[in-house]
mmCIF file of C-alpha atoms and ligand atoms in Angstrom:
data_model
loop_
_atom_site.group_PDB
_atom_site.id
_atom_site.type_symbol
_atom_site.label_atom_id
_atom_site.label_comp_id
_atom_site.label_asym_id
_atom_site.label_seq_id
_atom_site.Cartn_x
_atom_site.Cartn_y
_atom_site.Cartn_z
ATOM 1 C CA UNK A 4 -68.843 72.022 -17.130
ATOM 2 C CA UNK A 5 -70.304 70.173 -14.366
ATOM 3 C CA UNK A 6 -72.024 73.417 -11.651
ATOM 4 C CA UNK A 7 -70.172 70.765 -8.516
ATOM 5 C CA UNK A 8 -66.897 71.125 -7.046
ATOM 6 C CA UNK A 9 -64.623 68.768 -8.620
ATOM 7 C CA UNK A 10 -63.857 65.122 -7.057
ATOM 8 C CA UNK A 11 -60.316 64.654 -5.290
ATOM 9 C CA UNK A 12 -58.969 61.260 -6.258
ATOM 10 C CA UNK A 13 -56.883 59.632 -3.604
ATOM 11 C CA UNK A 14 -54.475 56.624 -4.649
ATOM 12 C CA UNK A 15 -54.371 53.605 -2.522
ATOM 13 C CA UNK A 16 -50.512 52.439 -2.570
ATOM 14 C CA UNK A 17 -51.282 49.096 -0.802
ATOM 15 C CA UNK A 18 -50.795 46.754 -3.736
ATOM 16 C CA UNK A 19 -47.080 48.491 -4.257
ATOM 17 C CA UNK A 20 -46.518 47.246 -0.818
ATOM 18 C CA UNK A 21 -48.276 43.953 -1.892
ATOM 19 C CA UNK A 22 -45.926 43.153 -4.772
ATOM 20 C CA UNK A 23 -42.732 44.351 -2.787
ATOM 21 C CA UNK A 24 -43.706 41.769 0.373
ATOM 22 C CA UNK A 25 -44.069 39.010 -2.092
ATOM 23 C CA UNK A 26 -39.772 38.740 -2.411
ATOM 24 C CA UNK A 27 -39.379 40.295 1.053
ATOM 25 C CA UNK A 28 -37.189 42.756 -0.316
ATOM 26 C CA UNK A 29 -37.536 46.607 -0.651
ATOM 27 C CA UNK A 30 -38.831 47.070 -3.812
ATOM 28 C CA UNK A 31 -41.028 48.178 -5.423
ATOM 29 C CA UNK A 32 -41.252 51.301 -2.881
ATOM 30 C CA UNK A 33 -45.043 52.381 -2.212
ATOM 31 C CA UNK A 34 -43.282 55.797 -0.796
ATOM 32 C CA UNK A 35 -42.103 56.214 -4.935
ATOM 33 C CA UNK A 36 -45.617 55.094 -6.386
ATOM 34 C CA UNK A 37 -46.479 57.494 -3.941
ATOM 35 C CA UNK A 38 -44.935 60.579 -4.921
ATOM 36 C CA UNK A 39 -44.820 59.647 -8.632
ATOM 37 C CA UNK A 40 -48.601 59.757 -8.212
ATOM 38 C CA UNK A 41 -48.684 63.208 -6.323
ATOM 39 C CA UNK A 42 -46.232 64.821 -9.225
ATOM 40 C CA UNK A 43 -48.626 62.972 -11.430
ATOM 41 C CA UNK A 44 -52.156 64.079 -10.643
ATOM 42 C CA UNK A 45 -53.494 62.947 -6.883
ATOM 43 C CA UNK A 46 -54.785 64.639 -4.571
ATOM 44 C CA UNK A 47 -53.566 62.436 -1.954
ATOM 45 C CA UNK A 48 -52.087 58.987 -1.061
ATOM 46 C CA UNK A 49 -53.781 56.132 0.819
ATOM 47 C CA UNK A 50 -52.721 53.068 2.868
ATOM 48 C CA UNK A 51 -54.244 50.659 4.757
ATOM 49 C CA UNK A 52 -51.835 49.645 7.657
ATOM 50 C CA UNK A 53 -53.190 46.219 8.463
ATOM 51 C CA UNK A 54 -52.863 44.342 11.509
ATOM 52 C CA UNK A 55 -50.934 41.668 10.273
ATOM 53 C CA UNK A 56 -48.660 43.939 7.907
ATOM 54 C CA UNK A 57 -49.451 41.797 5.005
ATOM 55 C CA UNK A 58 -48.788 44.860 2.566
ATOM 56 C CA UNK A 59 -48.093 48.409 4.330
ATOM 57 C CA UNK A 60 -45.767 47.860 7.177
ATOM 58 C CA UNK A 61 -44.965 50.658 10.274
ATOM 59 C CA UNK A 62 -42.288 52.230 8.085
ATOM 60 C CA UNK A 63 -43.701 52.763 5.540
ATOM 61 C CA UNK A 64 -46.901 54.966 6.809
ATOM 62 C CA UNK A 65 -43.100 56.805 9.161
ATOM 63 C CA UNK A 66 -41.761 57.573 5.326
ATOM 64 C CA UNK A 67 -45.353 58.573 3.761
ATOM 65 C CA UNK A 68 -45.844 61.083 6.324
ATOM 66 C CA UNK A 69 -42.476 62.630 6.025
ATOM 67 C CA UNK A 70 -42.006 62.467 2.281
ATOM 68 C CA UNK A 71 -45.665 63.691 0.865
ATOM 69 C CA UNK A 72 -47.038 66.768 0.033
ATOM 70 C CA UNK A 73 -50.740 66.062 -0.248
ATOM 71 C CA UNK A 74 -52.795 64.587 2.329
ATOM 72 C CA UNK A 75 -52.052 61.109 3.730
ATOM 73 C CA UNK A 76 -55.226 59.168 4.492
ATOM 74 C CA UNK A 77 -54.564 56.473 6.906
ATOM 75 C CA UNK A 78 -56.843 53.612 7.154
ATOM 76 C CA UNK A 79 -56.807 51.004 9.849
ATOM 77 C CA UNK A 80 -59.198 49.197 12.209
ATOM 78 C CA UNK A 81 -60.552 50.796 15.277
ATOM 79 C CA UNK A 82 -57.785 48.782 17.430
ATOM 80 C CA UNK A 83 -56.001 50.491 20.348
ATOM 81 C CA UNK A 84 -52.703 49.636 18.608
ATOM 82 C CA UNK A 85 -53.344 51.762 15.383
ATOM 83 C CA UNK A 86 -55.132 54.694 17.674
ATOM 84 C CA UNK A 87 -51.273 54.996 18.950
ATOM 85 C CA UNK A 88 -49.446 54.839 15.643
ATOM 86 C CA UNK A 89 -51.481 57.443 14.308
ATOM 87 C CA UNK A 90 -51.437 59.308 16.875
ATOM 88 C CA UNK A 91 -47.489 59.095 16.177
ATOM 89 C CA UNK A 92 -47.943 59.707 12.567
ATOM 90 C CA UNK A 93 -50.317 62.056 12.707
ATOM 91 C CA UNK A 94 -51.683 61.627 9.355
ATOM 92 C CA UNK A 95 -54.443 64.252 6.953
ATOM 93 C CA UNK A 96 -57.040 61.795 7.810
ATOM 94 C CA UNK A 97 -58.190 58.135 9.497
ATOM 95 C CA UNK A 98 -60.522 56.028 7.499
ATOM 96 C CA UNK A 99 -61.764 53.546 9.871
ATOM 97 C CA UNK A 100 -62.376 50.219 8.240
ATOM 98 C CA UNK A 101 -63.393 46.775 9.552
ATOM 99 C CA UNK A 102 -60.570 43.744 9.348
ATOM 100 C CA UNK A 103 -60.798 40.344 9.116
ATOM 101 C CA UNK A 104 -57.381 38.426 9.580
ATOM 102 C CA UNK A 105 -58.645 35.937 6.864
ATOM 103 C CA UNK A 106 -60.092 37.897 4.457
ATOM 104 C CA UNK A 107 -58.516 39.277 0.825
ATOM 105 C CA UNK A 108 -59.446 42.694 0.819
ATOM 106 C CA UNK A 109 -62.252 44.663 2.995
ATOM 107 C CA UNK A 110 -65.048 43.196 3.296
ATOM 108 C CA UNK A 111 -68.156 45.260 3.863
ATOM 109 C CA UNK A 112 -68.532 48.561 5.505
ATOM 110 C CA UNK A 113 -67.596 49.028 9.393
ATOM 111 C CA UNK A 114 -70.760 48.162 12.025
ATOM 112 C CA UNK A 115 -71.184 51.822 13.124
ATOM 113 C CA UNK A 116 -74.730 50.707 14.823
ATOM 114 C CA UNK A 117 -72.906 47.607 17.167
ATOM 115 C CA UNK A 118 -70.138 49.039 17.962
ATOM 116 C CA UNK A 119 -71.436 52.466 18.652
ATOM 117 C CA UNK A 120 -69.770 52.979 22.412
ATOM 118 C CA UNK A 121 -66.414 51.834 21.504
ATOM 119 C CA UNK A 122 -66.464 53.884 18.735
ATOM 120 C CA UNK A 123 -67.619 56.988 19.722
ATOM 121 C CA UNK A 124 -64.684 57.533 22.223
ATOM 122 C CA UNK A 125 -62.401 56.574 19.810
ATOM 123 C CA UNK A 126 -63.678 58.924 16.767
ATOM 124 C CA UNK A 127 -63.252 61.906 19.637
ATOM 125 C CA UNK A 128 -59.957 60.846 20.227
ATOM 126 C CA UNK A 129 -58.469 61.440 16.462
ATOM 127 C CA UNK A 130 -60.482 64.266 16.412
ATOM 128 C CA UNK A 131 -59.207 66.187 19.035
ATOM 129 C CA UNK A 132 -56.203 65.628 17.629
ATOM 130 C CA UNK A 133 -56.915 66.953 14.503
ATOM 131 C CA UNK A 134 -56.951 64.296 12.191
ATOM 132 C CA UNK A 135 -60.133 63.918 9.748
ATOM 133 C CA UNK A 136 -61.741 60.897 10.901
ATOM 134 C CA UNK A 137 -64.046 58.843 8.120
ATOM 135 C CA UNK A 138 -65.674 56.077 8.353
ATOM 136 C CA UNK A 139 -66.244 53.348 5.737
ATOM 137 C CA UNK A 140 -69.856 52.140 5.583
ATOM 138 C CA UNK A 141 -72.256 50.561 3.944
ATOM 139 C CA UNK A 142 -74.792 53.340 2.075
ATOM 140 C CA UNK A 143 -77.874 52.569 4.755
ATOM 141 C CA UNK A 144 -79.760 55.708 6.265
ATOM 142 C CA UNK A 145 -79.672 53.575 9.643
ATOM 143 C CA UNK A 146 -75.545 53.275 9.044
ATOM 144 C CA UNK A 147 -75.096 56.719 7.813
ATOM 145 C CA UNK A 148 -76.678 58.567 10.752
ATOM 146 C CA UNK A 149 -75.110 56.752 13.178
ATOM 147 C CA UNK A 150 -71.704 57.776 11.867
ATOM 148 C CA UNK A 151 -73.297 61.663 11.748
ATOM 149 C CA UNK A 152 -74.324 60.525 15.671
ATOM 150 C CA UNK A 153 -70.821 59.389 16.356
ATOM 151 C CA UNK A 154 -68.770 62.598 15.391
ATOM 152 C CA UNK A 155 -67.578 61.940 12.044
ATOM 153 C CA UNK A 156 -66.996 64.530 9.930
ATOM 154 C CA UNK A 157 -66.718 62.366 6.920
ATOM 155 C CA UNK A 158 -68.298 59.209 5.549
ATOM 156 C CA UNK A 159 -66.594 56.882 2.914
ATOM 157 C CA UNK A 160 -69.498 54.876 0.895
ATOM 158 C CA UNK A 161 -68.628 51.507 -0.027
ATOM 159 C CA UNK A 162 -68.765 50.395 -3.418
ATOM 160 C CA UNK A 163 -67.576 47.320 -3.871
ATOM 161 C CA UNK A 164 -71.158 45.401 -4.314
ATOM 162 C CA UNK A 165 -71.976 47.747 -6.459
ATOM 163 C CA UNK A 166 -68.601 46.931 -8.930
ATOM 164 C CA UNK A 167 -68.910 43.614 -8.193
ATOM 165 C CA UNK A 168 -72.161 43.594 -9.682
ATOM 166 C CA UNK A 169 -71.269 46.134 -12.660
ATOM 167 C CA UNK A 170 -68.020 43.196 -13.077
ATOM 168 C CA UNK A 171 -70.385 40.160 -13.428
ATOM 169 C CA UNK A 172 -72.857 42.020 -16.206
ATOM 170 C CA UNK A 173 -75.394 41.996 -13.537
ATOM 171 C CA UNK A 174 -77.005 45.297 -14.882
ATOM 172 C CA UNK A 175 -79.936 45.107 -12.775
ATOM 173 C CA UNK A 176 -78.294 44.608 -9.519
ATOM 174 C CA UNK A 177 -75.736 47.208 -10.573
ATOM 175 C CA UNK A 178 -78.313 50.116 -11.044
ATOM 176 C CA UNK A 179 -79.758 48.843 -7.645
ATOM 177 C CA UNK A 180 -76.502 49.137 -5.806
ATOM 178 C CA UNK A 181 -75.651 52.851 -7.501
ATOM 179 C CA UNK A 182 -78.948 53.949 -6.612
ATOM 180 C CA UNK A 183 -78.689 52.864 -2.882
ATOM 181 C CA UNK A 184 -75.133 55.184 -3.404
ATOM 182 C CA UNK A 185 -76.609 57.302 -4.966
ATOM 183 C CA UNK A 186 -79.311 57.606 -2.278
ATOM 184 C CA UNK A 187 -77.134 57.209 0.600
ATOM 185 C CA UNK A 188 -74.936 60.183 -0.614
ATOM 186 C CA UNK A 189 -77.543 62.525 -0.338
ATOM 187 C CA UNK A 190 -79.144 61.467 3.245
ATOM 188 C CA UNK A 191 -75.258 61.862 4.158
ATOM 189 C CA UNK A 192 -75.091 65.458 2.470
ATOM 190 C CA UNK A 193 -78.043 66.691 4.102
ATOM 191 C CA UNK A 194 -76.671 65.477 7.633
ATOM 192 C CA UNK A 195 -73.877 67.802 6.398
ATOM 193 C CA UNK A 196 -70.990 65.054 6.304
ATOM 194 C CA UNK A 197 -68.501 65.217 3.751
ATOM 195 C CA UNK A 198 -69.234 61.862 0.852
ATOM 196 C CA UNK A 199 -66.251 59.519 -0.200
ATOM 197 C CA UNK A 200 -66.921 56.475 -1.867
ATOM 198 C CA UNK A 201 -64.258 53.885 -2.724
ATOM 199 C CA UNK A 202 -63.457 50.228 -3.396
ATOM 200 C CA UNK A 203 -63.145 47.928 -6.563
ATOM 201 C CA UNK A 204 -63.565 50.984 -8.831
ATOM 202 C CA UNK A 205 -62.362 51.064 -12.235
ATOM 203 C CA UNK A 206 -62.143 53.372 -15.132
ATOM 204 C CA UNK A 207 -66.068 52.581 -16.060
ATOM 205 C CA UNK A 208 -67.434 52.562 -12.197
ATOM 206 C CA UNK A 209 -65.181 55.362 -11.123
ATOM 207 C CA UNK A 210 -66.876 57.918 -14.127
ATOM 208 C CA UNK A 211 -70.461 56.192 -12.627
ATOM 209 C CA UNK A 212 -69.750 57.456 -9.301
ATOM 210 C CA UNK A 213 -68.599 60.688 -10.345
ATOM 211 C CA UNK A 214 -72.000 61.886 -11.129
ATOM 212 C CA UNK A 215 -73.341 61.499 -7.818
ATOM 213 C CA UNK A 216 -73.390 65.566 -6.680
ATOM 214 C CA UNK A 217 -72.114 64.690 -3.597
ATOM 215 C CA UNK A 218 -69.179 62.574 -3.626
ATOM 216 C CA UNK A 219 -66.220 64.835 -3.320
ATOM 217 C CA UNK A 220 -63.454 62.221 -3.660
ATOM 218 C CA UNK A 221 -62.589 58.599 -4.560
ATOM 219 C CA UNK A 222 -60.113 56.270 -3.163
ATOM 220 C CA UNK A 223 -59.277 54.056 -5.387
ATOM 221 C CA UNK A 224 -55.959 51.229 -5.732
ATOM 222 C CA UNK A 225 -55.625 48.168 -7.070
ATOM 223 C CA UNK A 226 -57.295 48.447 -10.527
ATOM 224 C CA UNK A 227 -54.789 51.634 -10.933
ATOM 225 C CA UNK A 228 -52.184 49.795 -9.680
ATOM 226 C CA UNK A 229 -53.082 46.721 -11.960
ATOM 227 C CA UNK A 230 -53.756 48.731 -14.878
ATOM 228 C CA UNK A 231 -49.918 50.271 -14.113
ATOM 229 C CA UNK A 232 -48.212 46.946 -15.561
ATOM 230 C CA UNK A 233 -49.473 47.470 -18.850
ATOM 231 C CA UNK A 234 -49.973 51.193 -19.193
ATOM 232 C CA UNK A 235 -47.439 52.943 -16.382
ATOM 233 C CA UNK A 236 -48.242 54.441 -12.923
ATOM 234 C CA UNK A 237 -48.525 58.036 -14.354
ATOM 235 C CA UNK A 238 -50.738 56.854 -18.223
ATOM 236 C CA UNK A 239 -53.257 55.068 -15.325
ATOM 237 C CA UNK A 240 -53.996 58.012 -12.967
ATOM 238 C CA UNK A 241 -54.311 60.312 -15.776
ATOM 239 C CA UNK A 242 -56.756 57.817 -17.259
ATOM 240 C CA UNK A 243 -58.631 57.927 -14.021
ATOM 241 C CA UNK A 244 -58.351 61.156 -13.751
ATOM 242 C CA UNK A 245 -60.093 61.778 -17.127
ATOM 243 C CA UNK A 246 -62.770 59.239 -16.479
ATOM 244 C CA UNK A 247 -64.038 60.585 -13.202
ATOM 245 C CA UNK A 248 -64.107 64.143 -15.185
ATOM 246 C CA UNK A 249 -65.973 62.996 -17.633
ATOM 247 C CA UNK A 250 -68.401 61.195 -15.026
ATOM 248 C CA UNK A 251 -68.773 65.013 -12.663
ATOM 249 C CA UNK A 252 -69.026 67.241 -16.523
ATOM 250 C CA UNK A 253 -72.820 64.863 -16.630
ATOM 251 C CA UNK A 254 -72.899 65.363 -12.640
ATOM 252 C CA UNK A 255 -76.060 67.819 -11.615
ATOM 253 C CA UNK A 256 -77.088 69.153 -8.358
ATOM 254 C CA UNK A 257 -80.370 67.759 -6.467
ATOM 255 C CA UNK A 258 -83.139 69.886 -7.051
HETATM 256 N N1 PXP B 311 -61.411 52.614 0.359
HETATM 257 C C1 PXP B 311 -61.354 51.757 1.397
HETATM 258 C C2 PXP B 311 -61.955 52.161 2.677
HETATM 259 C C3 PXP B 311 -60.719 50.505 1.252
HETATM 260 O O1 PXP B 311 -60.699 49.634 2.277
HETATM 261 C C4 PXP B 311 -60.085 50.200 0.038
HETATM 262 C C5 PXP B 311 -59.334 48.915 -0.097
HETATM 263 O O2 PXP B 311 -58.218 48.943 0.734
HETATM 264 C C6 PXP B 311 -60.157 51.136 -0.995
HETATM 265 C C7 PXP B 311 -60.842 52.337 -0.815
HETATM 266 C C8 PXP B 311 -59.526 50.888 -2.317
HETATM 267 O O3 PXP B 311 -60.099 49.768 -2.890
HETATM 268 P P1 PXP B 311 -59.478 49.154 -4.210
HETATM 269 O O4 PXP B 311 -58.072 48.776 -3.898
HETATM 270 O O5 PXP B 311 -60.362 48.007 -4.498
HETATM 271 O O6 PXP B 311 -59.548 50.239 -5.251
#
């Protein structure tokens, strides 16, 4: 048994959304995947309300917030317009992302350091409202402590170079990339913020990131939600669930 608390995994429901928007109709229903998930083994549900609605639409984050009974993470770009939904909603937590209108998926972590006085106003904002605010960065010390310097209690590492590079066989670049997480994680615990990490993870990446002490949770979608066709919602997230345990039972603290 690993000595560290154990690591909450939050499902991203986006690629639900993603499937149902492809017919226009009303199925399949993230708000189901989401509470099939929660009954399953989650500790909580996330979904990326984009600006041009391309998967999660107003709606659905209304019905997610109603319906669930484990924290709703809402991520969305630092725009004024998704300040005032949740603000509505009034979600667990914001994870505050960067968006491109043209790119597939998140690219790269927000630019805490250039967009410092915009954001710092804005973090306060959610904050005094009670909602968890996290930001998704890139695992620099320059990055990290500027979102410590901004107010945010929370810090979501981004991954995806790293599985990118674990994806292609790159082996070197992959050990690079986890030790830069692995580094960043603990310059963010000793600021005192709370480590998530997330993007592109898989069965194999998620158990890697596991053993970094302090990473207490992983949000992770589309390879569960891919790996759902051929095994089920509920046979994936248990699957997850049991690599990222085995990943924390190797997991020890710093010394
Ligand atoms: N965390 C953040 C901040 C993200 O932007 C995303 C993608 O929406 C994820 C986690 C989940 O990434 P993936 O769908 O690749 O697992």
């Amino acid at each position: 048994m690993s000595l560290l608390p154990p690591i909450r995994l939050g499902l991203n429901i986006d690629h639900v959304a993603t499937i149902r928007n492809a017919r226009g109709g009303n199925y399949p229903d993230p708000v189901r995947a989401a509470l099939i998930a929660v009954e399953t083994d989650v500790d909580g549900i996330t979904a990326h309300l984009r600006e041009d609605r391309r998967h999660i639409r107003d709606d659905d984050m209304a019905r997610l917030k109603l319906e669930l009974t484990k924290p709703l993470n809402f991520e969305m770009a630092a725009t004024q317009e998704m300040k005032a939904i949740a603000l509505r909603v009034r979600p667990h937590a914001c994870c505050l992302v960067p968006e491109k209108r043209q790119e597939r998926t998140t690219e790269g972590g927000l630019d805490v350091i250039g967009q410092h006085n915009h954001l710092k106003p804005y973090i306060a904002e959610l904050v005094a409202a009670g909602i968890r605010v996290s930001l998704f960065i890139e695992p620099d010390r320059k990055a990290i402590e500027t979102a410590h310097a901004l107010g945010a209690p929370v810090i979501e590492l981004h991954t995806g170079t790293y599985c990118e590079a674990f994806a292609h066989g790159d082996h070197h670049r992959a050990e690079e990339e986890l030790a830069r997480l692995s580094t960043g994680a603990a310059i963010a615990g000793d600021l005192g913020l709370e480590v998530h990490a997330g993007h592109g993870l898989d069965f194999a990446t998620a158990e890697k990131l596991a053993e970094i002490p302090e990473i207490r949770e992983l949000n992770i979608g589309h390879f569960i939600i891919g790996e759902a066709i051929f095994i089920g919602l509920t046979q994936a997230i248990k699957q997850m669930r049991a690599a990222i345990d085995a990943g924390r039972a190797r997991a020890r603290p710093r010394s």
